[in-house]
Coordinates of C-alpha atoms (C1' of nucleotides) in Angstrom, one line a residue:
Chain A
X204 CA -50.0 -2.4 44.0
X205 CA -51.7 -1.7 40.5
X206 CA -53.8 1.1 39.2
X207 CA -53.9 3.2 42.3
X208 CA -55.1 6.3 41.0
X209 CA -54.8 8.3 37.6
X210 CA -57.1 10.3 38.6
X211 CA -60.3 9.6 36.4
X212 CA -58.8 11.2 33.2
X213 CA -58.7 9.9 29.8
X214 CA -55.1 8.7 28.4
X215 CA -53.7 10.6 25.8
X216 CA -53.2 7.6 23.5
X217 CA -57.0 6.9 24.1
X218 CA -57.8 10.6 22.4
X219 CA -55.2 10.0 19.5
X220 CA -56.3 9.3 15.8
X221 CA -54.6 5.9 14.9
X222 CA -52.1 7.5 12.5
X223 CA -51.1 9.7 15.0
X224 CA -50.2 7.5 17.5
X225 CA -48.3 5.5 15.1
X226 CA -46.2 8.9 13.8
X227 CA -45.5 9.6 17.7
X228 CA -44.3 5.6 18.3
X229 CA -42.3 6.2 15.3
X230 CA -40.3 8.3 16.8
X231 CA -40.1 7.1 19.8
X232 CA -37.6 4.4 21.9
X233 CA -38.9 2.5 23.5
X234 CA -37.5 1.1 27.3
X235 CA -38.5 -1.7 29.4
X236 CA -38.4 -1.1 33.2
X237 CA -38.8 -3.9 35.9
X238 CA -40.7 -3.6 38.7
X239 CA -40.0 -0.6 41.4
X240 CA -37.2 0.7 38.3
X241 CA -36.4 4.3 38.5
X242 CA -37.7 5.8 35.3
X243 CA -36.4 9.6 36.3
X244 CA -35.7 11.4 39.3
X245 CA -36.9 14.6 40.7
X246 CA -34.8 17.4 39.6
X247 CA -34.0 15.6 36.4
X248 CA -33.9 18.3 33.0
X249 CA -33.9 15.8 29.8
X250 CA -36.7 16.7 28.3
X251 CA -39.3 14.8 26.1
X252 CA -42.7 13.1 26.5
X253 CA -43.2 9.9 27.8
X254 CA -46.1 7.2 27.0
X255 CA -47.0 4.3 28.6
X256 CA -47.2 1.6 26.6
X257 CA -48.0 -1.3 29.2
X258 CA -47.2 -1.2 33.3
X259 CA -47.8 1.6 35.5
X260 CA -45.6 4.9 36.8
X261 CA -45.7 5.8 40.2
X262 CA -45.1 9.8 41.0
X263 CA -43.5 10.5 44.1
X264 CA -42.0 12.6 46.3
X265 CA -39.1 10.5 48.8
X266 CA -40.4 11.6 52.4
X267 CA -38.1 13.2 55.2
X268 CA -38.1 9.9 56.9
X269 CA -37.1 7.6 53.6
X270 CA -40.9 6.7 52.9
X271 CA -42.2 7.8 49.3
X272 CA -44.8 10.0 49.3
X273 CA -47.4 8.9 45.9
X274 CA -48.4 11.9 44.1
X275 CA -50.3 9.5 41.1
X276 CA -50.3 6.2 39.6
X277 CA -50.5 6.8 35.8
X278 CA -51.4 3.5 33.7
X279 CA -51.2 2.4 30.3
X280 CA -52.1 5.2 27.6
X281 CA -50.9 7.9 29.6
X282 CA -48.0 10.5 29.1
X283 CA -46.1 12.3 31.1
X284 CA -42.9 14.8 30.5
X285 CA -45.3 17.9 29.7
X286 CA -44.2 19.8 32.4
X287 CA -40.7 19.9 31.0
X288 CA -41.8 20.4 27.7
X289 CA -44.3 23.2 27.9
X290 CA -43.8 24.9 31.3
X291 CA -40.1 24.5 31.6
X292 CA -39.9 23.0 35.0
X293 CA -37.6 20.7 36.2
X294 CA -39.1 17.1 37.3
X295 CA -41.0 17.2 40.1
X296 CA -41.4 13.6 40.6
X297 CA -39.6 10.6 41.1
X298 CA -41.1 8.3 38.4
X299 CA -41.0 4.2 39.0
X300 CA -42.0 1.8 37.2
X301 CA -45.0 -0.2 38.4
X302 CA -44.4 -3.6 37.4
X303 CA -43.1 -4.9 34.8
X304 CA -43.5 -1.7 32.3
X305 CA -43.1 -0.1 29.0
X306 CA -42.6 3.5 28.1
X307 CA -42.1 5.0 24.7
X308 CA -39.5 8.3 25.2
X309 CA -39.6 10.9 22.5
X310 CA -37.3 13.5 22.9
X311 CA -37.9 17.2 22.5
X312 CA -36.8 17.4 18.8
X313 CA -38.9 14.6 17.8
X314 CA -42.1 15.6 19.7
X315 CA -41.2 19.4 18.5
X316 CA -41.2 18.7 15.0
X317 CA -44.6 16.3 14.8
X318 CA -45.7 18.8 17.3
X319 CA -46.3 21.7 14.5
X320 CA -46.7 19.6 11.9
X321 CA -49.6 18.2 13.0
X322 CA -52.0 20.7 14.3
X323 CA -54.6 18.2 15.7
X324 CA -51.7 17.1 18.6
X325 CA -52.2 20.0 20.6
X326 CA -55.8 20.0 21.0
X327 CA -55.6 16.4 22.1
X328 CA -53.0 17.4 24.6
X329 CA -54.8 19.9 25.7
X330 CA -57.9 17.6 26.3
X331 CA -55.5 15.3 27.7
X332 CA -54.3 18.0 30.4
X333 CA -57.1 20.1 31.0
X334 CA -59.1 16.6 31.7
X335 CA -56.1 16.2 34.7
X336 CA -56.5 19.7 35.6
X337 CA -59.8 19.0 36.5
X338 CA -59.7 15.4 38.0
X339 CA -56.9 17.0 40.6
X340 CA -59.2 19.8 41.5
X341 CA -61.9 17.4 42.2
X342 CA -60.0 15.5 44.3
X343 CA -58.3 18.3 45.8
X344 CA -62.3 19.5 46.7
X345 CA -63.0 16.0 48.3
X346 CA -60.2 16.3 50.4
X347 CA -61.4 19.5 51.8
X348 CA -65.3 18.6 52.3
X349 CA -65.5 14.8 52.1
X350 CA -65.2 12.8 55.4
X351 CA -62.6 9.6 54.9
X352 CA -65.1 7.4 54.8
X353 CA -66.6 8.3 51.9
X354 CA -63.3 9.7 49.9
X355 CA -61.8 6.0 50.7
X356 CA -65.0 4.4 48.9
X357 CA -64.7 7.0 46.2
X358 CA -60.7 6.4 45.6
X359 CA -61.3 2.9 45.6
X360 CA -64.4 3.2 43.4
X361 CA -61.9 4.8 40.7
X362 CA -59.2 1.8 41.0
X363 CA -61.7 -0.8 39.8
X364 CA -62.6 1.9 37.0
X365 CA -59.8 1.4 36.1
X366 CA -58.8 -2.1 37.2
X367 CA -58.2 -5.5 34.8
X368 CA -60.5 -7.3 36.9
X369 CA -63.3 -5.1 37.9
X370 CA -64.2 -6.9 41.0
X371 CA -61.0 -7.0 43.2
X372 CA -58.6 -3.6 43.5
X373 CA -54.9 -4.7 43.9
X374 CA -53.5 -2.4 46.6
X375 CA -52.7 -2.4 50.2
X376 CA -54.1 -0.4 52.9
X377 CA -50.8 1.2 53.2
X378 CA -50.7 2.2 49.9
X379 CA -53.6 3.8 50.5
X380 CA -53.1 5.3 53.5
X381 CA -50.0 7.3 51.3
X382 CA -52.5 7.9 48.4
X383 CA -55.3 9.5 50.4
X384 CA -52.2 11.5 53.1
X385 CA -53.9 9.3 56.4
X386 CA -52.4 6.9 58.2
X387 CA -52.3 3.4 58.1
X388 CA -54.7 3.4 61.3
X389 CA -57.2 5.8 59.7
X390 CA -57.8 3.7 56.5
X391 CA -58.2 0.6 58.6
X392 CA -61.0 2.3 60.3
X393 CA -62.5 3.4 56.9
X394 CA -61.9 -0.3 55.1
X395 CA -63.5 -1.7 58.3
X396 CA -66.4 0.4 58.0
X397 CA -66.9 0.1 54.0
X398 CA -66.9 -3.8 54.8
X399 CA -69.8 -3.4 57.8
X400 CA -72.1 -1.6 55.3
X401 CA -71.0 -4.7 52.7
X402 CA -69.7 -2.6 50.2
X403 CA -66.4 -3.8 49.8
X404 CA -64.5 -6.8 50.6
X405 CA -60.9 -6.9 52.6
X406 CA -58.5 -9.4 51.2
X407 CA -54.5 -9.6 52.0
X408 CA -53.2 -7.0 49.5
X409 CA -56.5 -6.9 47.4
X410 CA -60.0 -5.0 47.8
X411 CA -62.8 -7.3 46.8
X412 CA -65.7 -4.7 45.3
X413 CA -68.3 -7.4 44.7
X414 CA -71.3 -5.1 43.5
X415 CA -69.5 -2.1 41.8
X416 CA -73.1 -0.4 40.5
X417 CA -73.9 -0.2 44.8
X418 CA -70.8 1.2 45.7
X419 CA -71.0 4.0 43.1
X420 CA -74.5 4.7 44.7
X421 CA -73.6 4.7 48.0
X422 CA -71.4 7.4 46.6
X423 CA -73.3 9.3 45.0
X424 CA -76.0 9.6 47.9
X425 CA -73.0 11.5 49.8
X426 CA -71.4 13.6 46.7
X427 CA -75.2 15.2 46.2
X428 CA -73.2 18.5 44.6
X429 CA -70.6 16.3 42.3
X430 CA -73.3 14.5 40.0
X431 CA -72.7 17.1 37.3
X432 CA -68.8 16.7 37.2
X433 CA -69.3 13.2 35.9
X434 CA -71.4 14.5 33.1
X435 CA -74.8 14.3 33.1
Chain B
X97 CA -61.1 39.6 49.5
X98 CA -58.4 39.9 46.8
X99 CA -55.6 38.2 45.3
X100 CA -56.5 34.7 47.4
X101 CA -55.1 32.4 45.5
X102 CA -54.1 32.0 41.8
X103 CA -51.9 28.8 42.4
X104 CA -49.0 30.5 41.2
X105 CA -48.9 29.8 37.7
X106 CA -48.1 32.5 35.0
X107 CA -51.3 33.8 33.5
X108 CA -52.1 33.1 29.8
X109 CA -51.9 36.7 29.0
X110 CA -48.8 37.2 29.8
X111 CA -47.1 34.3 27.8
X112 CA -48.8 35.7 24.9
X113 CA -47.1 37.5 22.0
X114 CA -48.5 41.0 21.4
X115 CA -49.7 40.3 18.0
X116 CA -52.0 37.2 19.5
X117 CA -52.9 38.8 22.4
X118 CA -54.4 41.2 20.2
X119 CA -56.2 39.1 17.8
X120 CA -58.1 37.3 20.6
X121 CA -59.3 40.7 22.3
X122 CA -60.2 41.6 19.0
X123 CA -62.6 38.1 18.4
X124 CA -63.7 39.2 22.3
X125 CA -66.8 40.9 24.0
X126 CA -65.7 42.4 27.2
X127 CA -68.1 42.1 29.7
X128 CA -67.9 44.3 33.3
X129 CA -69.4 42.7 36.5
X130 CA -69.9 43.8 39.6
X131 CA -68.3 42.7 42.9
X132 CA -70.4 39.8 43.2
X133 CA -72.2 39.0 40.5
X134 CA -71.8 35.8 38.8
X135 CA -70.6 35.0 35.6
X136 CA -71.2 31.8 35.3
X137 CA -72.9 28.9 37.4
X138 CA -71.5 25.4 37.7
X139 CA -73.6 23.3 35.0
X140 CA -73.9 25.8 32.4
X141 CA -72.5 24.7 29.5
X142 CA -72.1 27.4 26.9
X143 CA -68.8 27.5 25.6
X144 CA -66.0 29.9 25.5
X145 CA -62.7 30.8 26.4
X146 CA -63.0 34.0 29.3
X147 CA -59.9 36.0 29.9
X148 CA -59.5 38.4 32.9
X149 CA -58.6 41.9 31.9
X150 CA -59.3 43.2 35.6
X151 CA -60.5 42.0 38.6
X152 CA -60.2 38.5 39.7
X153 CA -62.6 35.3 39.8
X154 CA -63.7 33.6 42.2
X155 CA -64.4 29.6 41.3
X156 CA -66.4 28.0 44.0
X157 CA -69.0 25.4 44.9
X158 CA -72.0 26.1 47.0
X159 CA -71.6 24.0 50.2
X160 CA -74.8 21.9 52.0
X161 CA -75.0 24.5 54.3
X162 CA -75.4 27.6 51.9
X163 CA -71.4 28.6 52.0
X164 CA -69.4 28.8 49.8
X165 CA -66.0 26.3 49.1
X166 CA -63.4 28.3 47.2
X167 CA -61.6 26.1 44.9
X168 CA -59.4 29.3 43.3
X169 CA -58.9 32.6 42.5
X170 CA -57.8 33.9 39.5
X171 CA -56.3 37.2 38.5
X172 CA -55.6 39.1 35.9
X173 CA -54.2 37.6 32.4
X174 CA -55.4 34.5 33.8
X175 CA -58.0 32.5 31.1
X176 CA -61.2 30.1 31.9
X177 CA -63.2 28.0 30.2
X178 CA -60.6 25.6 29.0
X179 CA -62.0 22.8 30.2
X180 CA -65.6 23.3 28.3
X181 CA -63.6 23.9 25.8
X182 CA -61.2 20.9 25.3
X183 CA -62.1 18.3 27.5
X184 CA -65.7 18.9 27.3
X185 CA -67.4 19.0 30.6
X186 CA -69.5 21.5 32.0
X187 CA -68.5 24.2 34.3
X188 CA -67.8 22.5 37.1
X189 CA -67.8 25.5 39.7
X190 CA -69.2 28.9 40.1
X191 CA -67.4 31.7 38.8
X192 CA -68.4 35.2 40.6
X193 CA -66.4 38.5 40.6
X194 CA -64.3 39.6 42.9
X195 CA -64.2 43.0 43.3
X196 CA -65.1 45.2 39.3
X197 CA -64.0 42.8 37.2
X198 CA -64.2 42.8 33.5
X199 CA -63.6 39.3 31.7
X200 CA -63.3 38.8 27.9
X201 CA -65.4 36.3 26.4
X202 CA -64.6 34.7 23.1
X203 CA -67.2 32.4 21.8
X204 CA -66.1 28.8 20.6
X205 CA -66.5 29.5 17.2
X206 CA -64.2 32.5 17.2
X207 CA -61.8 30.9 19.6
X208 CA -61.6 27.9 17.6
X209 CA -60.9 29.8 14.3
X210 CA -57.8 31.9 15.9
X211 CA -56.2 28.2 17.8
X212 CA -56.4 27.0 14.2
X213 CA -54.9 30.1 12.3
X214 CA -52.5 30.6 15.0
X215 CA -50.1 27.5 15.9
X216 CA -48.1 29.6 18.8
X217 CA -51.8 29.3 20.8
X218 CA -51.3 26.2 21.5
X219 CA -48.2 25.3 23.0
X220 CA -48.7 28.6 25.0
X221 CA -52.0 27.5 26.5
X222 CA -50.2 24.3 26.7
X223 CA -47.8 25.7 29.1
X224 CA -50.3 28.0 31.5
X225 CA -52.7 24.6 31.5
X226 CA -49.5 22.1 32.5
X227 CA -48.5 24.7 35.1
X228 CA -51.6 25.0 36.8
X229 CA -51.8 21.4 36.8
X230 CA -48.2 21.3 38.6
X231 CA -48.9 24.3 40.9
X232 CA -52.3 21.8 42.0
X233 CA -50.2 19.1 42.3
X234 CA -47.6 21.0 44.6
X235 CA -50.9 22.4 47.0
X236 CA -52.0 18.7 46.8
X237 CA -48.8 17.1 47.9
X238 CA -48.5 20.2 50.9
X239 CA -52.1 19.5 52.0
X240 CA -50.6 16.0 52.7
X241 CA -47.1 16.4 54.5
X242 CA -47.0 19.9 55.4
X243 CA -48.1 20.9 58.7
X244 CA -51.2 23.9 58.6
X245 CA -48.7 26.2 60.2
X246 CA -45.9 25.9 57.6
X247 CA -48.9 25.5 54.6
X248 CA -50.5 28.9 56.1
X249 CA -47.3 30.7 55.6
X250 CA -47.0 29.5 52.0
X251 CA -50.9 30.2 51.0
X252 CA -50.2 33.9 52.2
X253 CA -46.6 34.0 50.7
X254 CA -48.3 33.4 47.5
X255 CA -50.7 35.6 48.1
X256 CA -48.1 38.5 49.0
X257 CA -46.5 37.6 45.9
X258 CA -49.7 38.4 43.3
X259 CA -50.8 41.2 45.0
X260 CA -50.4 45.0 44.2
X261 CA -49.0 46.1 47.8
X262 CA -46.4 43.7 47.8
X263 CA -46.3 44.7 51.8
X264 CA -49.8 43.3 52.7
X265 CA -52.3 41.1 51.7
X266 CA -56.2 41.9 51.8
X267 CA -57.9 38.4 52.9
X268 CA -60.6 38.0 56.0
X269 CA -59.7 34.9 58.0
X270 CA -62.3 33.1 57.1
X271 CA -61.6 33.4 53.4
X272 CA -58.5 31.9 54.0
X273 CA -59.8 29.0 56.3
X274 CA -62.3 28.1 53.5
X275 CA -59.1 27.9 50.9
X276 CA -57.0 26.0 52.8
X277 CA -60.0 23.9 53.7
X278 CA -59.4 24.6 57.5
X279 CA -62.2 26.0 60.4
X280 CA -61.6 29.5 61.2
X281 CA -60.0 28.0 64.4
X282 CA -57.2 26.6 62.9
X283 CA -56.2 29.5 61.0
X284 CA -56.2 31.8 63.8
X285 CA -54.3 29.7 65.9
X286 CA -51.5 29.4 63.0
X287 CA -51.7 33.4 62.0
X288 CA -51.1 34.0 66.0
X289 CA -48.1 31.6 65.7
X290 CA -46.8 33.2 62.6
X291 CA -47.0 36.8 64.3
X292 CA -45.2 35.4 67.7
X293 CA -42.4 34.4 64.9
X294 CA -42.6 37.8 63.9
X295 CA -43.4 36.7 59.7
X296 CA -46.9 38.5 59.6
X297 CA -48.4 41.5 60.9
X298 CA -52.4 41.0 61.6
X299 CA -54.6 43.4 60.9
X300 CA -58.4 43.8 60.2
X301 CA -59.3 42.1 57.0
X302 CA -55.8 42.4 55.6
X303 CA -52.1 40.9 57.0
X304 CA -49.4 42.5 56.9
X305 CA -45.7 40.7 55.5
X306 CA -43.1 43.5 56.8
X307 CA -40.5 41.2 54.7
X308 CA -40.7 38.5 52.5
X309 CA -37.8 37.8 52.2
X310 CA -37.9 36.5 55.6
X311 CA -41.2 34.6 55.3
X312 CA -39.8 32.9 52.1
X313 CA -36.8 31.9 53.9
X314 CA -38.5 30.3 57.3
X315 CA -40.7 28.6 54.8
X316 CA -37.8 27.2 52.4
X317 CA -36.4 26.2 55.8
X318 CA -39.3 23.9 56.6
X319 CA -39.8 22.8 53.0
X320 CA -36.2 21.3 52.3
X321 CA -38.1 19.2 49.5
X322 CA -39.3 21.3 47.3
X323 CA -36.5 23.7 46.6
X324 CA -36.0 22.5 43.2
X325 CA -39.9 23.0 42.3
X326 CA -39.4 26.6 42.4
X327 CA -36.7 26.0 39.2
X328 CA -33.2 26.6 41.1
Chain C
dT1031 C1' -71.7 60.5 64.7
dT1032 C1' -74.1 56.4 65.1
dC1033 C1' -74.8 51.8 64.3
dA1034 C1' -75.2 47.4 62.2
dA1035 C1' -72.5 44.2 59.9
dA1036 C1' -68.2 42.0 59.5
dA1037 C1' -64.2 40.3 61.4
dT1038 C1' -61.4 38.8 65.0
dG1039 C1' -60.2 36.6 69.7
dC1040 C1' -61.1 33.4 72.8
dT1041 C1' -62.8 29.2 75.3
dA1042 C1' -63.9 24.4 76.2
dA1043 C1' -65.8 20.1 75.0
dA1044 C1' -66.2 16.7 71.4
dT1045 C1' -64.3 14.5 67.6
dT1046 C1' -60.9 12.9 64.5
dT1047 C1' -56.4 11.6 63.5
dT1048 C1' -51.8 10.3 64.4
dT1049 C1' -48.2 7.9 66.7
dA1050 C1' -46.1 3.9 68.4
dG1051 C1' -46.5 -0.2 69.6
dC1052 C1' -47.3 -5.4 69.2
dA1053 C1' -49.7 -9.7 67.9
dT1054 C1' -51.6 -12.2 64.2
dT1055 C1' -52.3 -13.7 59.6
dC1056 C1' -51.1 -14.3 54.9
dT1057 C1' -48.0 -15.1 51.0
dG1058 C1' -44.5 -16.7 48.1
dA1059 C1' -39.8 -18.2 47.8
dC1060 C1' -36.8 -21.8 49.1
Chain D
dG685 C1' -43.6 -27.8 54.3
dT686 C1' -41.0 -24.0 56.4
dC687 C1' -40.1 -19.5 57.1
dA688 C1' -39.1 -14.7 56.6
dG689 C1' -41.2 -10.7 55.1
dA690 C1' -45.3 -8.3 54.2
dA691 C1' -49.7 -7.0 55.5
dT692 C1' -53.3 -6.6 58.5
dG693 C1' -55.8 -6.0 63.2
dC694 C1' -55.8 -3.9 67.3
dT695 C1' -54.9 -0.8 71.3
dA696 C1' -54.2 3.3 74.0
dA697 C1' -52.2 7.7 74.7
dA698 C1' -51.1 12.1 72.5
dA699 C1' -51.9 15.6 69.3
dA700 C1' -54.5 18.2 66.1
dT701 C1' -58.9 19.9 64.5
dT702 C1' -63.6 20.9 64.7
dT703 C1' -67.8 22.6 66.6
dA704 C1' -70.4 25.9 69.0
dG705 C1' -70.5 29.4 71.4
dC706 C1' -69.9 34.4 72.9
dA707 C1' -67.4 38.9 73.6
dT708 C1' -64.8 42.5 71.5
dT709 C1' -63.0 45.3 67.9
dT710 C1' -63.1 47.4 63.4
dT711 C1' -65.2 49.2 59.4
dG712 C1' -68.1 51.7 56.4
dA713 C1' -72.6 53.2 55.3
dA714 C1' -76.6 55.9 56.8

DNA sequence: TTCAAAATGCTAAATTTTTAGCATTCTGAC
DNA sequence: GTCAGAATGCTAAAAATTTAGCATTTTGAA
């Protein structure tokens, strides 16, 4: 279970000028965390910012019934920690490592002082956040207006975005099911009817998405009122 | 139609110094709108940072069928445009007044000069942006787990708690089906169970909340998860 | 005061989704 | 190769939600 979902949005480290991504990994530590390692818990105050350096995170809430519930799958590039940082709240998420993953920590000092020093860090943030912002509301709209059918094709249309191998999304239907908030029995009947119109591919803990350019089409003939989000 | 929903995040305004505060009404043209009108359409493109001074906004998308899905409403102190701003795409939803409204607008240029001159800007829009990407996180995650009953309770607790008569919030029932992405069904059903528990008091266009307190409470009691959210 | 528009209350059928199973298939470790 | 665990496929009943009405009540403007 790989690049579930970051939700469309551009990594920080992606936005950041070279030197300034080498001033923040300055000061950073980095920590290695194996697979389905608990990176923080909920409720947790030590505050910093985190980046991704390779792996994934997993966000997530534990369930009433001992099942996690995934908030978002951040991969590499990303950072996470802002919410302590800038709005004072406590972690909201459980955060676990996703594979075998490395995170760069900067603590609030560190990130505080490079912070004002270098004035072109906060507008990247904000790009960085604002782009979230967005990508959440977006979703947030599909999940109101969007049948499952077509929000299935579109989450899984954004894994192989985002996917090493463009043609096959590792992640199983269970997984999902907790991603999307259905049941296991719902996406089953969504997969099954993504593979009758041959648009995807259902493999034993994979997604096969042979003809990415259709599916993104087939998409985009239900989302008539999105086009503009994806900037065009 | 008032106070819907502002997702519970501080507005900008009211993290902001006096002295900055200041400075951007000064770079601002204030512009008053009518119940109503629009002030901007998804698509446009012309960028600029738009506080509220009164009034609220309504963001929404037009649906197939010629209504109208609410994504949010914003109050006063809260800002807009953000996202044309730093992460560069278009508008991505209507904005129309709700009720008079009078909205600031800075132009880029003029923004731009006062987020450079002025380093406190940032972290402070920093800290509205990453709460209002926490509070839609928090919706996002209740869309998923909470029953409508229990999410119904908190949309109009929230509600109760932005609005100016603290004892009654002014919202039709559809309004409120359309923001929690419901059919006007559903919500009555769960307003007539929330009066049979005594939390809500219905009324014509407004409900009635005899005592938070009370509602806050049943709500925590069904919500055991997301105490520490709240920062306890 | 009257009246049209808006909002609510209600119903019942149709649809969607969940729940709770259980059988089968696949995979990787041993 | 075997085998346990993981994942999928499938079913059917139960629950929740939507759709499409229509009647009634409330409001505010003429």
């Amino acid at each position: 279970m790989a690049d579930l979902l970051d939700f469309d949005s551009r990594p920080l480290l992606s936005l950041l000028p070279e030197g300034l991504a080498a001033r923040l990994s300055a000061a950073a530590t980095p920590v290695d965390y194996d697979d389905g390692e608990t990176i923080h818990s909920r409720g947790d105050d030590k505050p910093g910012l985190s980046i991704i350096q390779s792996g994934a995170v997993r966000f997530a809430i534990p369930g009433a019934d001992g099942s996690y519930i995934t908030t978002s799958i951040l991969g590499p590039g990303h950072c996470f920690g802002e919410a302590i940082l800038f709005a004072h709240l406590p972690r909201a998420y459980d955060a676990i490592a996703v594979g075998e993953t490395r995170v760069e920590q900067i603590s609030k000092p560190r990130f505080d002082r490079i912070f004002d020093e270098e004035p072109a860090l906060a507008r990247l943030m904000l790009e960085a956040t604002t782009q979230r912002l967005y990508a959440v509301l977006e979703f947030l709209d599909d999940v109101r207006r969007l049948p499952l059918l077509v929000r299935t094709a579109k989450m899984i249309a954004g894994m192989a975005r985002s996917a090493k191998n463009a043609e096959e999304v590792e992640c199983s239907q269970s997984d999902l099911a907790f991603t999307l908030g259905v049941s296991r029995v719902s996406i089953g009947k969504a997969l099954s009817g993504l593979q009758d119109e041959r648009l995807i591919v259902l493999g034993y803990g994979r997604i096969g998405v042979p003809d990415r350019a259709a599916l993104d089409q087939w998409i985009a003939d239900r989302t008539p009122l999105q086009a503009l989000k994806r900037g065009e």
